[in-house]
């Protein structure tokens, strides 16, 4: 049985997802918004457990992810980001788990609507995945996450 806090979180995220769907926010818009959220976390110091050098590296990828047209580019062009990022995640999986988890968040910023539909997870949007991955880096991030995405509705 789930605890009341977990049930409340599920209801809150499902409500947010429903509002985003009613507002016709596309998957690509959500992905870009998530990249913007991650950039904000870097800039506001929320990721202080990760070195500045590593955050700067991820910022360069996130800046590409928020650039209009990146998610609409060909699969081959976007795949280049995955090819670069997965080895970084693997390299730090044991030595710096917080950074490796953050790299997974950044990887999510290069999947687009076509990928989402093809993967057919059963979820309407990747919102749950976004929250799941960032909570591995910042366990108490849910309220900030919800507030940031509510601005999209």
PDB file of C-alpha atoms in Angstrom:
ATOM      1  CA  UNK A   1       0.000   0.000   0.000  1.00  0.00           C
ATOM      2  CA  UNK A   2       1.266   3.471  -0.847  1.00  0.00           C
ATOM      3  CA  UNK A   3       1.745   6.040   1.846  1.00  0.00           C
ATOM      4  CA  UNK A   4      -0.409   9.222   1.829  1.00  0.00           C
ATOM      5  CA  UNK A   5       2.523  11.388   0.694  1.00  0.00           C
ATOM      6  CA  UNK A   6       3.135   9.133  -2.299  1.00  0.00           C
ATOM      7  CA  UNK A   7      -0.575   9.122  -3.203  1.00  0.00           C
ATOM      8  CA  UNK A   8      -0.660  12.929  -2.970  1.00  0.00           C
ATOM      9  CA  UNK A   9       2.365  13.180  -5.271  1.00  0.00           C
ATOM     10  CA  UNK A  10       0.763  10.854  -7.820  1.00  0.00           C
ATOM     11  CA  UNK A  11      -2.451  12.871  -7.802  1.00  0.00           C
ATOM     12  CA  UNK A  12      -0.556  16.142  -8.130  1.00  0.00           C
ATOM     13  CA  UNK A  13       1.529  14.966 -11.093  1.00  0.00           C
ATOM     14  CA  UNK A  14      -1.495  13.387 -12.793  1.00  0.00           C
ATOM     15  CA  UNK A  15      -3.387  16.664 -12.374  1.00  0.00           C
ATOM     16  CA  UNK A  16      -0.479  18.625 -13.815  1.00  0.00           C
ATOM     17  CA  UNK A  17      -0.222  16.225 -16.729  1.00  0.00           C
ATOM     18  CA  UNK A  18      -3.963  16.593 -17.392  1.00  0.00           C
ATOM     19  CA  UNK A  19      -3.675  20.406 -17.401  1.00  0.00           C
ATOM     20  CA  UNK A  20      -0.742  20.241 -19.806  1.00  0.00           C
ATOM     21  CA  UNK A  21      -2.716  17.987 -22.137  1.00  0.00           C
ATOM     22  CA  UNK A  22      -5.764  20.277 -22.022  1.00  0.00           C
ATOM     23  CA  UNK A  23      -3.452  23.191 -22.859  1.00  0.00           C
ATOM     24  CA  UNK A  24      -2.243  21.195 -25.911  1.00  0.00           C
ATOM     25  CA  UNK A  25       1.373  21.299 -24.778  1.00  0.00           C
ATOM     26  CA  UNK A  26       3.285  19.048 -27.154  1.00  0.00           C
ATOM     27  CA  UNK A  27       5.846  16.470 -26.132  1.00  0.00           C
ATOM     28  CA  UNK A  28       8.545  18.566 -27.787  1.00  0.00           C
ATOM     29  CA  UNK A  29       7.455  21.600 -25.757  1.00  0.00           C
ATOM     30  CA  UNK A  30       7.586  19.509 -22.562  1.00  0.00           C
ATOM     31  CA  UNK A  31      11.047  18.221 -23.410  1.00  0.00           C
ATOM     32  CA  UNK A  32      12.346  21.735 -24.102  1.00  0.00           C
ATOM     33  CA  UNK A  33      10.697  22.919 -20.896  1.00  0.00           C
ATOM     34  CA  UNK A  34      12.439  20.138 -18.967  1.00  0.00           C
ATOM     35  CA  UNK A  35      15.773  21.186 -20.463  1.00  0.00           C
ATOM     36  CA  UNK A  36      14.998  24.728 -19.319  1.00  0.00           C
ATOM     37  CA  UNK A  37      14.165  23.431 -15.849  1.00  0.00           C
ATOM     38  CA  UNK A  38      17.486  21.608 -15.659  1.00  0.00           C
ATOM     39  CA  UNK A  39      19.309  24.753 -16.763  1.00  0.00           C
ATOM     40  CA  UNK A  40      17.511  26.701 -14.048  1.00  0.00           C
ATOM     41  CA  UNK A  41      18.628  24.147 -11.443  1.00  0.00           C
ATOM     42  CA  UNK A  42      22.211  24.614 -12.585  1.00  0.00           C
ATOM     43  CA  UNK A  43      21.973  28.404 -12.460  1.00  0.00           C
ATOM     44  CA  UNK A  44      20.218  28.627  -9.098  1.00  0.00           C
ATOM     45  CA  UNK A  45      22.739  26.361  -7.361  1.00  0.00           C
ATOM     46  CA  UNK A  46      20.341  23.458  -6.722  1.00  0.00           C
ATOM     47  CA  UNK A  47      22.937  21.010  -8.036  1.00  0.00           C
ATOM     48  CA  UNK A  48      25.810  22.016  -5.778  1.00  0.00           C
ATOM     49  CA  UNK A  49      26.761  18.374  -5.235  1.00  0.00           C
ATOM     50  CA  UNK A  50      27.980  18.270  -8.848  1.00  0.00           C
ATOM     51  CA  UNK A  51      31.171  20.073  -9.848  1.00  0.00           C
ATOM     52  CA  UNK A  52      30.969  23.312 -11.798  1.00  0.00           C
ATOM     53  CA  UNK A  53      33.051  21.795 -14.598  1.00  0.00           C
ATOM     54  CA  UNK A  54      30.592  18.920 -15.039  1.00  0.00           C
ATOM     55  CA  UNK A  55      27.593  21.235 -14.844  1.00  0.00           C
ATOM     56  CA  UNK A  56      29.126  23.487 -17.489  1.00  0.00           C
ATOM     57  CA  UNK A  57      29.515  20.474 -19.758  1.00  0.00           C
ATOM     58  CA  UNK A  58      25.853  19.542 -19.284  1.00  0.00           C
ATOM     59  CA  UNK A  59      24.801  23.181 -19.757  1.00  0.00           C
ATOM     60  CA  UNK A  60      26.263  23.092 -23.250  1.00  0.00           C
ATOM     61  CA  UNK A  61      24.041  20.104 -24.088  1.00  0.00           C
ATOM     62  CA  UNK A  62      20.978  21.633 -22.442  1.00  0.00           C
ATOM     63  CA  UNK A  63      21.454  24.869 -24.378  1.00  0.00           C
ATOM     64  CA  UNK A  64      21.303  22.795 -27.558  1.00  0.00           C
ATOM     65  CA  UNK A  65      18.179  21.003 -26.315  1.00  0.00           C
ATOM     66  CA  UNK A  66      16.286  24.256 -25.736  1.00  0.00           C
ATOM     67  CA  UNK A  67      17.245  25.603 -29.153  1.00  0.00           C
ATOM     68  CA  UNK A  68      14.225  25.551 -31.474  1.00  0.00           C
ATOM     69  CA  UNK A  69      14.669  22.981 -34.215  1.00  0.00           C
ATOM     70  CA  UNK A  70      16.900  20.585 -32.300  1.00  0.00           C
ATOM     71  CA  UNK A  71      14.081  18.219 -31.350  1.00  0.00           C
ATOM     72  CA  UNK A  72      12.653  18.509 -34.837  1.00  0.00           C
ATOM     73  CA  UNK A  73      15.946  17.563 -36.487  1.00  0.00           C
ATOM     74  CA  UNK A  74      16.527  14.118 -37.927  1.00  0.00           C
ATOM     75  CA  UNK A  75      16.893  11.076 -35.718  1.00  0.00           C
ATOM     76  CA  UNK A  76      20.504  10.753 -36.878  1.00  0.00           C
ATOM     77  CA  UNK A  77      21.328  14.294 -35.751  1.00  0.00           C
ATOM     78  CA  UNK A  78      19.709  13.791 -32.338  1.00  0.00           C
ATOM     79  CA  UNK A  79      21.329  10.361 -31.992  1.00  0.00           C
ATOM     80  CA  UNK A  80      24.711  12.063 -31.951  1.00  0.00           C
ATOM     81  CA  UNK A  81      23.803  13.542 -28.562  1.00  0.00           C
ATOM     82  CA  UNK A  82      22.885  10.106 -27.193  1.00  0.00           C
ATOM     83  CA  UNK A  83      26.147   8.676 -28.526  1.00  0.00           C
ATOM     84  CA  UNK A  84      28.063  11.395 -26.668  1.00  0.00           C
ATOM     85  CA  UNK A  85      26.061  11.363 -23.432  1.00  0.00           C
ATOM     86  CA  UNK A  86      25.649   7.658 -22.643  1.00  0.00           C
ATOM     87  CA  UNK A  87      29.416   7.053 -22.296  1.00  0.00           C
ATOM     88  CA  UNK A  88      29.622  10.025 -19.903  1.00  0.00           C
ATOM     89  CA  UNK A  89      26.806   8.544 -17.816  1.00  0.00           C
ATOM     90  CA  UNK A  90      28.523   5.148 -17.814  1.00  0.00           C
ATOM     91  CA  UNK A  91      31.910   6.651 -16.889  1.00  0.00           C
ATOM     92  CA  UNK A  92      30.517   8.289 -13.735  1.00  0.00           C
ATOM     93  CA  UNK A  93      27.930   5.700 -12.703  1.00  0.00           C
ATOM     94  CA  UNK A  94      30.094   4.401  -9.833  1.00  0.00           C
ATOM     95  CA  UNK A  95      32.401   7.328  -9.052  1.00  0.00           C
ATOM     96  CA  UNK A  96      29.817  10.147  -9.162  1.00  0.00           C
ATOM     97  CA  UNK A  97      26.257   8.781  -9.084  1.00  0.00           C
ATOM     98  CA  UNK A  98      24.662  12.235  -8.715  1.00  0.00           C
ATOM     99  CA  UNK A  99      26.318  13.383 -11.918  1.00  0.00           C
ATOM    100  CA  UNK A 100      25.501  10.134 -13.740  1.00  0.00           C
ATOM    101  CA  UNK A 101      21.866  10.562 -12.731  1.00  0.00           C
ATOM    102  CA  UNK A 102      21.916  14.142 -13.955  1.00  0.00           C
ATOM    103  CA  UNK A 103      23.359  13.017 -17.282  1.00  0.00           C
ATOM    104  CA  UNK A 104      20.339  10.690 -17.588  1.00  0.00           C
ATOM    105  CA  UNK A 105      18.124  13.746 -17.117  1.00  0.00           C
ATOM    106  CA  UNK A 106      19.983  15.521 -19.907  1.00  0.00           C
ATOM    107  CA  UNK A 107      19.651  12.478 -22.164  1.00  0.00           C
ATOM    108  CA  UNK A 108      15.862  12.780 -21.773  1.00  0.00           C
ATOM    109  CA  UNK A 109      16.107  16.228 -23.360  1.00  0.00           C
ATOM    110  CA  UNK A 110      16.951  14.807 -26.779  1.00  0.00           C
ATOM    111  CA  UNK A 111      13.997  12.487 -27.211  1.00  0.00           C
ATOM    112  CA  UNK A 112      11.138  13.960 -29.189  1.00  0.00           C
ATOM    113  CA  UNK A 113       7.456  13.316 -29.821  1.00  0.00           C
ATOM    114  CA  UNK A 114       8.201  10.726 -32.491  1.00  0.00           C
ATOM    115  CA  UNK A 115      10.429   8.802 -30.047  1.00  0.00           C
ATOM    116  CA  UNK A 116       7.777   9.045 -27.332  1.00  0.00           C
ATOM    117  CA  UNK A 117       5.045   7.653 -29.565  1.00  0.00           C
ATOM    118  CA  UNK A 118       7.311   4.885 -30.861  1.00  0.00           C
ATOM    119  CA  UNK A 119       8.326   3.788 -27.346  1.00  0.00           C
ATOM    120  CA  UNK A 120       4.644   3.564 -26.300  1.00  0.00           C
ATOM    121  CA  UNK A 121       5.156   3.500 -22.534  1.00  0.00           C
ATOM    122  CA  UNK A 122       1.446   3.812 -21.864  1.00  0.00           C
ATOM    123  CA  UNK A 123       1.877   7.293 -20.385  1.00  0.00           C
ATOM    124  CA  UNK A 124       0.490  10.331 -22.179  1.00  0.00           C
ATOM    125  CA  UNK A 125       3.622  12.402 -21.562  1.00  0.00           C
ATOM    126  CA  UNK A 126       7.172  11.890 -20.279  1.00  0.00           C
ATOM    127  CA  UNK A 127       6.434  14.032 -17.195  1.00  0.00           C
ATOM    128  CA  UNK A 128       6.708  11.087 -14.777  1.00  0.00           C
ATOM    129  CA  UNK A 129      10.055  10.062 -16.246  1.00  0.00           C
ATOM    130  CA  UNK A 130      11.360  13.600 -15.964  1.00  0.00           C
ATOM    131  CA  UNK A 131      10.414  13.777 -12.287  1.00  0.00           C
ATOM    132  CA  UNK A 132      11.679  10.266 -11.571  1.00  0.00           C
ATOM    133  CA  UNK A 133      15.152  11.013 -12.957  1.00  0.00           C
ATOM    134  CA  UNK A 134      15.599  14.450 -11.384  1.00  0.00           C
ATOM    135  CA  UNK A 135      14.478  13.124  -7.986  1.00  0.00           C
ATOM    136  CA  UNK A 136      17.485  10.801  -8.098  1.00  0.00           C
ATOM    137  CA  UNK A 137      19.634  13.944  -8.096  1.00  0.00           C
ATOM    138  CA  UNK A 138      17.446  16.199  -5.920  1.00  0.00           C
ATOM    139  CA  UNK A 139      15.026  14.070  -3.861  1.00  0.00           C
ATOM    140  CA  UNK A 140      12.981  17.052  -2.625  1.00  0.00           C
ATOM    141  CA  UNK A 141      12.531  18.713  -6.017  1.00  0.00           C
ATOM    142  CA  UNK A 142       8.866  17.844  -6.672  1.00  0.00           C
ATOM    143  CA  UNK A 143       7.343  21.185  -5.625  1.00  0.00           C
ATOM    144  CA  UNK A 144       9.820  23.195  -7.694  1.00  0.00           C
ATOM    145  CA  UNK A 145       9.258  20.825 -10.634  1.00  0.00           C
ATOM    146  CA  UNK A 146       5.468  21.158 -10.456  1.00  0.00           C
ATOM    147  CA  UNK A 147       5.617  24.946 -10.149  1.00  0.00           C
ATOM    148  CA  UNK A 148       7.942  25.209 -13.133  1.00  0.00           C
ATOM    149  CA  UNK A 149       5.706  23.072 -15.341  1.00  0.00           C
ATOM    150  CA  UNK A 150       2.507  24.765 -14.166  1.00  0.00           C
ATOM    151  CA  UNK A 151       3.808  27.938 -15.806  1.00  0.00           C
ATOM    152  CA  UNK A 152       3.491  26.056 -19.120  1.00  0.00           C
ATOM    153  CA  UNK A 153      -0.278  25.505 -18.782  1.00  0.00           C
TER     154      UNK A 153
END
